[in-house]
Amino acid sequence: MNFPQYELQTACLVVGGGPAGYGAAVAASSRGAQVILAERHGFLGGMGSAAGLGCYLNHRGADRDLSDGVYQELVQALRRQGATYHDDYSQADFFEPEWCKRLMEQRLLRAGVRLLYHCLFEQVERDGQGWRVTFLAKGGRVVVRCGYLVDATGDADVCTAAGVTVTHGRRSDGKAQPMTMVVQLGGFDPAAWARADGRMVGDGSFAMEGDCFATAIAAARAAGHWTIPRTEIAMFWSMPSDPTRITINGTRINGLSACNPLDVTAAEVEGRRQAQEILHFFRHYVPGGSDVYLLQTGPQVGVRESRRIAGRAVLSEEDVRAGRRPPDAVVTCSYPIDVHHPDGAGTQFEKVTQDHAYGIPWECLLPIGVENLVAAGRCISATHEAAGSFRVMPTCMGLGEAAGTAVDLAQAEGVPLHAITGERIRRAMDARKAALVVTDAGNRS
Ligand SMILES: Cc1cc2nc3c(=O)[nH]c(=O)nc-3n(C[C@H](O)[C@H](O)[C@H](O)COP(=O)(O)OP(=O)(O)OC[C@H]3O[C@@H](n4cnc5c(N)ncnc54)[C@H](O)[C@@H]3O)c2cc1C
């Protein structure tokens, strides 16, 4: 029996429903253009929901909120549901992934975006000035013809299949930052934890600490209870509606590629083994952890880095460190270079100054030699170290918003994407942000 083939047509197709894909779809549909967003999972949010993260790292520059309109609108919507809290110290907006899935989905449906869930990108080919893209889905294939195509897969899957030159991981040997299976524990007692060593409790109830537990981990390792290649772990993600539910960024799976199906399977298996070790560690070595239970591992292993496109410009670590802000910058970021070492246990965390920020040029999103295809999010053109900085979700959402804004402008004028300048994209994004402040000011805290 042959499975059926479903044929669809649209002005813009966004592949990937993570922060970047969401930002792109919101912006591309803002003047009513037809947009389809295709996603391999059955929900939006990318690593935030698929890996179960629950923490938007939104670092400020010179005490200014650098995030863009689509992100700010989402945080306001989360706030209205009581599904987020802000922590000034870590400069993070913590959120409930389940609310995030729902609010993102409703926002896109209201804008008229057509969602295609459980659609895994298969191939892409030229179709006149546009593209013909095929997805594998349960019960058939879905074929989408589009004028403009946004690759927001995080792994540059679409660009790779379109013949764009891509790199993987760091320049020296192609190794990428490790994958991490995020672990959610229930039954934690933040008050007992805080009492133990005068620890910090955010907003009066939330346990939070960045890289911590070094002494306890050393003791667990000496006792044969810890094999994970990390000397510290992060536990600062209590969930807004239940402070006893904590999220741990503590596993580390080195040496495997997120773009190799055999490696990804091995990473899921190893991640779950390490999750049990984390559970044991909390029960026996962490104050307030004696009654914890394993609530959930993320629906998929977390991927920090894989392929990036070779774009018309490349963002380097020198650009980041020097705080360069070229005129065609579409997004500004101030998050430090945060690279979990591809081998071993170390992490490079490099904050230049409190006021430091840099701009990401539009041309980093445009692949060399291909028209009407744009990359957004963590797979844009950059070095391994630079990517260690802009990979955070608010910035990736901003990069998606920039790509979608370019599509919106190009579609309205009937021109190719590269005819739109970074300056125009930025002006349109500034206008969206300003409008949000005026129309929704009452919801800001
Ligand atoms: C363990 C870990 C901890 C992190 N901690 C934080 C943190 O605390 N705060 C923060 O802000 N950031 C954090 N990050 C970084 C951040 O989560 C990612 O860099 C960010 O989500 C990237 O956004 P994106 O939209 O580019 O890609 P992704 O979030 O990876 O989204 C890509 C989307 O495309 C879909 N997709 C992929 N391939 C296909 C395909 N072939 N067909 C169809 N759909 C496809 C995926 O299912 C996914 O929904 C962390 C990352 C990890 C792994």
Coordinates of C-alpha atoms and ligand atoms in Angstrom, one line a residue:
M1 CA 0.0 0.0 0.0
N2 CA 1.2 3.5 -0.8
F3 CA 0.7 6.1 1.9
P4 CA -1.0 9.3 0.6
Q5 CA 0.8 12.5 -0.1
Y6 CA -0.6 15.8 1.1
E7 CA 0.2 18.9 -1.0
L8 CA 0.2 22.4 0.5
Q9 CA 1.3 25.9 -0.8
T10 CA 2.3 28.9 1.3
A11 CA 4.2 32.2 1.0
C12 CA 6.6 31.2 3.8
L13 CA 7.5 27.9 5.4
V14 CA 9.3 27.8 8.8
V15 CA 10.9 24.5 9.6
G16 CA 11.3 24.0 13.4
G17 CA 9.1 25.3 16.2
G18 CA 11.8 26.2 18.7
P19 CA 12.4 29.8 19.9
A20 CA 13.8 30.8 16.5
G21 CA 11.0 29.2 14.5
Y22 CA 8.3 30.7 16.8
G23 CA 9.9 34.2 16.4
A24 CA 10.1 33.8 12.7
A25 CA 6.5 32.6 12.3
V26 CA 5.1 35.5 14.5
A27 CA 7.0 38.1 12.5
A28 CA 6.4 36.7 9.0
S29 CA 2.6 36.5 9.7
S30 CA 2.3 40.0 11.2
R31 CA 0.8 41.5 8.0
G32 CA -1.4 38.5 7.2
A33 CA 1.1 36.7 4.9
Q34 CA 0.4 32.9 4.7
V35 CA 2.8 31.0 6.9
I36 CA 3.2 27.3 7.7
L37 CA 5.3 26.1 10.6
A38 CA 6.4 22.4 10.5
E39 CA 7.7 20.7 13.6
R40 CA 8.9 17.2 14.2
H41 CA 7.4 17.1 17.8
G42 CA 3.7 17.6 18.7
F43 CA 4.4 21.0 20.4
L44 CA 6.3 24.3 20.1
G45 CA 9.2 25.6 22.2
G46 CA 12.2 23.7 21.0
M47 CA 14.8 22.9 23.6
G48 CA 12.7 24.9 26.2
S49 CA 9.9 22.4 26.0
A50 CA 11.5 19.4 24.3
A51 CA 14.4 19.2 26.7
G52 CA 12.3 20.6 29.6
L53 CA 14.5 23.6 30.4
G54 CA 12.1 26.2 31.9
C55 CA 14.6 29.1 32.0
Y56 CA 15.0 32.0 29.5
L57 CA 18.4 33.6 30.1
N58 CA 17.8 37.2 29.2
H59 CA 21.0 39.0 30.1
R60 CA 20.8 42.8 30.2
G61 CA 23.4 45.2 28.6
A62 CA 24.1 48.4 30.5
D63 CA 21.0 47.7 32.5
R64 CA 18.8 47.6 29.4
D65 CA 16.5 44.7 28.4
L66 CA 18.0 43.7 25.0
S67 CA 15.3 41.2 24.1
D68 CA 12.9 41.9 21.2
G69 CA 9.2 42.3 20.9
V70 CA 8.1 38.7 20.2
Y71 CA 10.0 37.5 23.3
Q72 CA 8.7 40.3 25.5
E73 CA 5.1 39.6 24.4
L74 CA 5.5 35.9 25.3
V75 CA 6.8 36.7 28.8
Q76 CA 3.9 39.1 29.3
A77 CA 1.5 36.3 28.3
L78 CA 3.3 33.9 30.7
R79 CA 3.1 36.5 33.5
R80 CA -0.7 36.9 33.0
Q81 CA -1.0 33.1 33.7
G82 CA 1.3 33.2 36.7
A83 CA 3.5 30.9 34.8
T84 CA 6.8 32.8 35.1
Y85 CA 9.0 34.6 37.6
H86 CA 12.0 36.8 37.0
D87 CA 15.3 36.5 38.9
D88 CA 17.5 39.6 38.8
Y89 CA 20.6 37.8 39.9
S90 CA 20.7 35.2 37.2
Q91 CA 18.9 37.7 34.8
A92 CA 16.5 34.9 33.9
D93 CA 12.8 34.5 33.3
F94 CA 11.8 31.1 34.7
F95 CA 8.7 29.6 33.1
E96 CA 6.4 26.6 33.0
P97 CA 7.1 24.7 29.8
E98 CA 3.5 23.4 29.6
W99 CA 2.1 27.0 29.6
C100 CA 4.8 28.0 27.1
K101 CA 3.6 25.3 24.6
R102 CA 0.0 26.4 24.9
L103 CA 0.6 30.2 24.7
M104 CA 3.0 29.9 21.7
E105 CA 0.5 27.7 19.9
Q106 CA -2.4 29.9 20.5
R107 CA -0.5 33.0 19.5
L108 CA 0.4 31.4 16.1
L109 CA -3.1 30.1 15.5
R110 CA -4.5 33.6 16.2
A111 CA -2.1 35.0 13.6
G112 CA -3.4 32.5 11.0
V113 CA -0.2 30.4 11.0
R114 CA -0.9 26.8 9.9
L115 CA 0.8 24.3 12.2
L116 CA 2.1 20.9 11.0
Y117 CA 3.1 18.7 13.9
H118 CA 4.9 15.4 13.8
C119 CA 6.4 16.3 10.5
L120 CA 10.1 15.5 10.1
F121 CA 11.9 17.4 7.4
E122 CA 13.0 15.0 4.6
Q123 CA 14.2 16.9 1.6
V124 CA 14.2 20.2 -0.2
E125 CA 14.5 21.2 -3.9
R126 CA 14.2 24.3 -6.0
D127 CA 10.8 25.2 -7.3
G128 CA 11.2 28.3 -9.6
Q129 CA 12.2 31.2 -7.3
G130 CA 10.9 29.3 -4.3
W131 CA 11.2 25.8 -2.7
R132 CA 9.5 22.4 -2.6
V133 CA 9.9 20.8 0.8
T134 CA 9.0 17.3 1.8
F135 CA 8.2 16.0 5.3
L136 CA 7.8 12.4 6.6
A137 CA 4.8 12.1 8.8
K138 CA 2.8 9.2 10.3
G139 CA 0.5 8.0 7.6
G140 CA 2.0 9.9 4.6
R141 CA 4.3 12.5 3.2
V142 CA 3.5 16.2 3.3
V143 CA 4.8 18.4 0.5
V144 CA 4.9 22.2 0.9
R145 CA 5.7 24.6 -1.9
C146 CA 6.8 28.0 -0.6
G147 CA 8.3 31.3 -1.8
Y148 CA 10.5 31.9 1.3
L149 CA 12.0 29.2 3.6
V150 CA 13.3 29.6 7.1
D151 CA 15.6 26.9 8.6
A152 CA 15.0 27.0 12.3
T153 CA 15.8 23.4 13.0
G154 CA 18.8 24.3 15.2
D155 CA 20.8 21.7 13.3
A156 CA 20.7 23.5 9.9
D157 CA 18.9 20.4 8.4
V158 CA 17.2 22.3 5.6
C159 CA 20.3 24.3 4.6
T160 CA 22.4 21.2 4.6
A161 CA 19.9 19.4 2.3
A162 CA 19.8 22.5 0.1
G163 CA 23.5 22.2 -0.5
V164 CA 24.7 25.0 1.7
T165 CA 28.2 24.6 3.2
V166 CA 27.9 23.8 6.9
T167 CA 30.3 23.4 9.8
H168 CA 29.9 21.2 12.9
G169 CA 31.1 22.1 16.3
R170 CA 34.6 23.7 16.8
R171 CA 37.0 24.5 14.0
S172 CA 39.9 22.3 15.3
D173 CA 38.2 18.9 15.3
G174 CA 34.4 19.4 14.6
K175 CA 33.5 18.4 18.2
A176 CA 30.4 20.1 19.6
Q177 CA 29.4 21.1 23.1
P178 CA 28.1 18.0 25.0
M179 CA 24.4 17.0 25.0
T180 CA 22.6 17.1 28.3
M181 CA 19.5 15.3 29.5
V182 CA 17.7 17.7 31.7
V183 CA 16.2 16.1 34.8
Q184 CA 13.1 17.2 36.7
L185 CA 12.8 16.2 40.3
G186 CA 9.8 16.4 42.5
G187 CA 9.5 16.4 46.3
F188 CA 12.4 18.8 47.0
D189 CA 12.4 21.0 50.1
P190 CA 13.8 24.4 49.2
A191 CA 13.5 25.7 52.8
A192 CA 15.6 22.9 54.2
W193 CA 18.1 23.4 51.5
A194 CA 18.3 27.2 52.2
R195 CA 18.7 26.6 55.9
A196 CA 21.6 24.2 55.4
D197 CA 24.3 26.7 54.3
G198 CA 22.4 30.0 54.2
R199 CA 21.6 29.4 50.5
M200 CA 19.6 31.7 48.3
V201 CA 15.8 31.3 47.9
G202 CA 14.4 33.4 45.1
D203 CA 11.2 35.3 45.6
G204 CA 10.9 33.8 49.0
S205 CA 10.4 30.2 47.8
F206 CA 12.5 29.1 44.8
A207 CA 15.7 27.2 45.2
M208 CA 18.3 28.5 42.8
E209 CA 22.0 28.2 42.4
G210 CA 24.1 28.2 39.2
D211 CA 27.1 25.8 39.1
C212 CA 27.2 24.3 42.6
F213 CA 27.6 21.2 44.7
A214 CA 31.3 20.8 43.9
T215 CA 32.2 19.5 47.4
A216 CA 29.3 17.1 47.5
I217 CA 30.0 15.8 44.0
A218 CA 33.7 15.2 44.9
A219 CA 32.4 13.2 47.9
A220 CA 30.0 11.2 45.8
R221 CA 32.7 10.5 43.2
A222 CA 35.1 9.3 46.0
A223 CA 32.3 7.0 47.2
G224 CA 31.7 5.5 43.7
H225 CA 28.3 7.2 43.4
W226 CA 29.2 9.7 40.7
T227 CA 30.6 9.0 37.2
I228 CA 29.1 12.0 35.3
P229 CA 31.9 14.1 33.7
R230 CA 31.0 17.2 35.6
T231 CA 32.5 18.7 38.8
E232 CA 29.5 21.1 39.3
I233 CA 25.9 21.1 38.3
A234 CA 23.2 23.8 38.0
M235 CA 20.0 23.6 40.1
F236 CA 18.3 27.0 39.8
W237 CA 15.1 26.2 38.0
S238 CA 12.3 25.7 40.5
M239 CA 9.0 25.8 38.6
P240 CA 6.8 28.9 39.1
S241 CA 3.7 27.0 40.4
D242 CA 5.5 24.4 42.5
P243 CA 8.8 25.3 44.2
T244 CA 9.3 21.6 45.2
R245 CA 9.7 20.8 41.5
I246 CA 13.3 21.5 40.5
T247 CA 15.1 21.2 37.2
I248 CA 18.7 20.0 37.1
N249 CA 21.2 20.7 34.3
G250 CA 23.6 18.1 35.5
T251 CA 24.2 15.3 33.0
R252 CA 26.9 15.5 30.3
I253 CA 27.2 13.3 27.3
N254 CA 30.5 14.0 25.5
G255 CA 31.8 13.0 22.1
L256 CA 28.5 12.4 20.3
S257 CA 26.8 14.3 17.4
A258 CA 23.2 15.4 17.5
C259 CA 23.1 14.9 13.7
N260 CA 24.0 11.2 13.8
P261 CA 21.0 9.0 14.5
L262 CA 23.1 6.3 16.2
D263 CA 24.8 8.9 18.4
V264 CA 21.5 10.4 19.4
T265 CA 20.1 7.1 20.5
A266 CA 23.2 6.4 22.5
A267 CA 22.9 9.9 24.1
E268 CA 19.3 9.3 25.2
V269 CA 20.3 5.9 26.8
E270 CA 23.3 7.4 28.6
G271 CA 21.3 10.5 29.6
R272 CA 18.7 8.3 31.4
R273 CA 21.5 6.4 33.1
Q274 CA 23.0 9.6 34.4
A275 CA 19.5 10.8 35.5
Q276 CA 19.4 7.9 37.9
E277 CA 22.8 9.0 39.3
I278 CA 21.5 12.5 39.8
L279 CA 18.5 11.2 41.6
H280 CA 20.7 9.1 44.0
F281 CA 23.0 12.1 44.5
F282 CA 20.1 14.4 45.5
R283 CA 18.7 11.8 47.9
H284 CA 22.0 11.2 49.7
Y285 CA 24.1 14.3 49.3
V286 CA 21.9 17.4 49.0
P287 CA 20.1 19.0 52.0
G288 CA 16.3 19.1 51.3
G289 CA 16.7 16.2 48.8
S290 CA 16.0 13.2 50.9
D291 CA 12.5 12.7 49.5
V292 CA 13.0 13.6 45.9
Y293 CA 11.7 11.5 43.1
L294 CA 12.4 11.5 39.3
L295 CA 9.5 13.4 37.8
Q296 CA 10.6 13.5 34.3
T297 CA 13.6 13.5 32.0
G298 CA 13.0 15.9 29.0
P299 CA 11.1 14.4 26.1
Q300 CA 14.4 14.6 24.2
V301 CA 18.0 14.9 25.1
G302 CA 19.1 18.6 25.1
V303 CA 21.3 19.7 22.2
R304 CA 23.5 22.8 22.7
E305 CA 25.4 22.7 19.4
S306 CA 25.6 20.9 16.1
R307 CA 25.8 22.3 12.5
R308 CA 26.0 25.9 11.5
I309 CA 25.7 27.4 8.1
A310 CA 28.5 29.1 6.2
G311 CA 26.9 32.5 5.8
R312 CA 27.7 35.8 4.0
A313 CA 29.2 36.9 7.3
V314 CA 30.6 34.9 10.2
L315 CA 30.3 36.0 13.8
S316 CA 33.5 35.3 15.6
E317 CA 34.5 35.3 19.3
E318 CA 36.6 38.5 18.5
D319 CA 33.4 40.2 17.4
V320 CA 31.7 39.1 20.7
R321 CA 34.6 40.1 23.0
A322 CA 35.1 43.5 21.2
G323 CA 31.4 44.2 21.5
R324 CA 31.2 45.1 17.8
R325 CA 27.9 46.5 16.7
P326 CA 27.9 46.7 12.9
P327 CA 25.3 48.9 11.2
D328 CA 23.4 45.8 9.8
A329 CA 23.1 44.2 13.2
V330 CA 19.6 42.8 13.7
V331 CA 19.9 41.4 17.2
T332 CA 21.9 42.5 20.3
C333 CA 23.2 40.0 22.8
S334 CA 25.0 40.3 26.1
Y335 CA 25.1 36.7 27.3
P336 CA 28.7 35.6 28.1
I337 CA 30.6 33.0 26.0
D338 CA 29.3 29.9 27.8
V339 CA 30.9 26.8 26.3
H340 CA 30.6 23.4 28.0
H341 CA 33.8 21.8 27.0
P342 CA 33.4 19.1 24.3
D343 CA 35.8 16.8 26.2
G344 CA 36.1 16.3 29.9
A345 CA 34.3 18.2 32.7
G346 CA 35.2 21.9 32.2
T347 CA 33.1 24.9 31.2
Q348 CA 34.3 28.2 29.8
F349 CA 32.2 31.1 31.1
E350 CA 33.5 34.4 30.0
K351 CA 31.7 37.6 30.8
V352 CA 33.5 40.6 29.3
T353 CA 32.0 43.4 31.5
Q354 CA 28.6 44.1 33.0
D355 CA 27.8 46.6 30.3
H356 CA 29.1 44.4 27.4
A357 CA 26.9 43.7 24.4
Y358 CA 27.5 43.0 20.7
G359 CA 25.4 42.9 17.5
I360 CA 24.6 40.0 15.3
P361 CA 24.8 41.0 11.6
W362 CA 21.9 40.1 9.2
E363 CA 24.4 38.5 6.8
C364 CA 25.1 35.8 9.4
L365 CA 21.6 34.5 8.8
L366 CA 22.0 34.4 5.0
P367 CA 23.6 31.3 3.5
I368 CA 26.2 31.8 0.7
G369 CA 24.9 31.4 -2.8
V370 CA 21.3 30.5 -2.1
E371 CA 18.2 32.8 -2.5
N372 CA 15.1 33.0 -0.4
L373 CA 16.4 30.7 2.3
V374 CA 17.4 32.0 5.7
A375 CA 18.8 30.3 8.9
A376 CA 17.6 31.4 12.3
G377 CA 18.6 30.5 15.9
R378 CA 21.6 28.5 17.0
C379 CA 22.5 27.3 13.4
I380 CA 23.4 30.8 12.0
S381 CA 26.9 31.4 10.7
A382 CA 29.4 31.8 13.6
T383 CA 32.4 30.2 15.3
H384 CA 32.0 27.6 18.1
E385 CA 32.9 30.2 20.8
A386 CA 30.6 32.9 19.5
A387 CA 27.8 30.4 19.3
G388 CA 28.4 29.6 23.0
S389 CA 27.1 33.1 23.6
F390 CA 24.1 33.8 21.3
R391 CA 22.6 30.3 21.8
V392 CA 20.4 31.4 24.6
M393 CA 16.6 31.2 23.9
P394 CA 15.6 35.0 24.0
T395 CA 18.4 35.7 21.5
C396 CA 17.5 32.8 19.3
M397 CA 13.9 34.1 19.3
G398 CA 15.2 37.5 18.3
L399 CA 17.1 35.9 15.4
G400 CA 13.9 34.2 14.3
E401 CA 12.0 37.4 14.6
A402 CA 14.7 39.1 12.4
A403 CA 14.3 36.3 9.7
G404 CA 10.5 36.5 9.8
T405 CA 10.6 40.3 9.6
A406 CA 12.8 40.0 6.5
V407 CA 10.3 37.6 5.0
D408 CA 7.5 40.0 5.8
L409 CA 9.2 42.9 4.1
A410 CA 10.4 40.9 1.0
Q411 CA 6.9 39.3 0.6
A412 CA 5.2 42.7 0.7
E413 CA 7.6 44.1 -2.0
G414 CA 8.0 40.9 -4.1
V415 CA 11.8 40.9 -3.8
P416 CA 14.3 38.2 -2.7
L417 CA 15.3 38.1 0.9
H418 CA 18.8 39.3 0.4
A419 CA 17.4 42.6 -1.0
I420 CA 16.2 43.5 2.5
T421 CA 18.9 45.3 4.5
G422 CA 19.7 44.7 8.2
E423 CA 19.0 48.3 8.9
R424 CA 15.4 48.0 7.6
I425 CA 14.8 44.8 9.6
R426 CA 16.0 46.4 12.8
R427 CA 13.8 49.4 12.3
A428 CA 10.8 47.2 11.8
M429 CA 11.7 45.2 14.9
D430 CA 12.1 48.4 16.9
A431 CA 8.6 49.5 15.8
R432 CA 7.1 46.1 16.9
K433 CA 8.8 46.4 20.3
A434 CA 7.7 50.0 20.7
A435 CA 4.1 49.1 19.8
L436 CA 4.1 46.3 22.4
V437 CA 5.1 48.7 25.2
V438 CA 2.2 51.1 24.2
T439 CA -0.5 48.5 23.8
D440 CA 0.4 46.2 26.7
A441 CA 2.1 48.6 29.2
G442 CA -0.4 47.7 31.9
N443 CA 0.9 44.1 32.0
R444 CA 4.5 45.0 32.6
S445 CA 5.8 44.7 36.1
Ligands
LIG1 C1 21.0 21.4 28.4 C2 20.7 22.7 27.9 C3 20.6 23.8 28.8 C4 20.3 25.1 28.3 N1 20.0 26.1 29.1 C5 19.5 27.2 28.7 C6 18.9 28.2 29.6 O1 18.9 28.0 30.8 N2 18.4 29.3 29.1 C7 18.4 29.6 27.7 O2 17.9 30.7 27.3 N3 19.0 28.7 26.8 C8 19.5 27.5 27.3 N4 20.0 26.6 26.4 C9 20.1 26.9 25.0 C10 18.8 26.9 24.2 O3 17.9 26.0 24.7 C11 19.0 26.6 22.7 O4 20.2 27.1 22.2 C12 17.8 27.2 21.9 O5 16.6 26.6 22.3 C13 18.0 27.2 20.4 O6 16.9 27.7 19.8 P1 16.6 27.2 18.3 O7 15.2 27.7 18.0 O8 17.6 27.7 17.4 O9 16.7 25.6 18.3 P2 15.9 24.5 19.1 O10 15.5 25.0 20.4 O11 16.8 23.3 19.0 O12 14.6 24.3 18.2 C14 14.7 23.6 17.0 C15 13.3 23.0 16.7 O13 13.3 22.4 15.4 C16 12.7 21.1 15.4 N5 13.4 20.3 14.4 C17 14.7 20.0 14.4 N6 15.0 19.2 13.3 C18 13.8 19.1 12.6 C19 13.5 18.4 11.4 N7 14.4 17.7 10.7 N8 12.2 18.4 11.0 C20 11.2 19.1 11.8 N9 11.5 19.8 12.9 C21 12.8 19.8 13.3 C22 13.0 20.6 16.8 O14 12.1 19.6 17.3 C23 12.9 21.9 17.6 O15 11.6 22.2 18.1 C24 20.3 25.3 26.9 C25 20.4 24.2 26.0 C26 20.7 23.0 26.5 C27 20.8 21.8 25.5

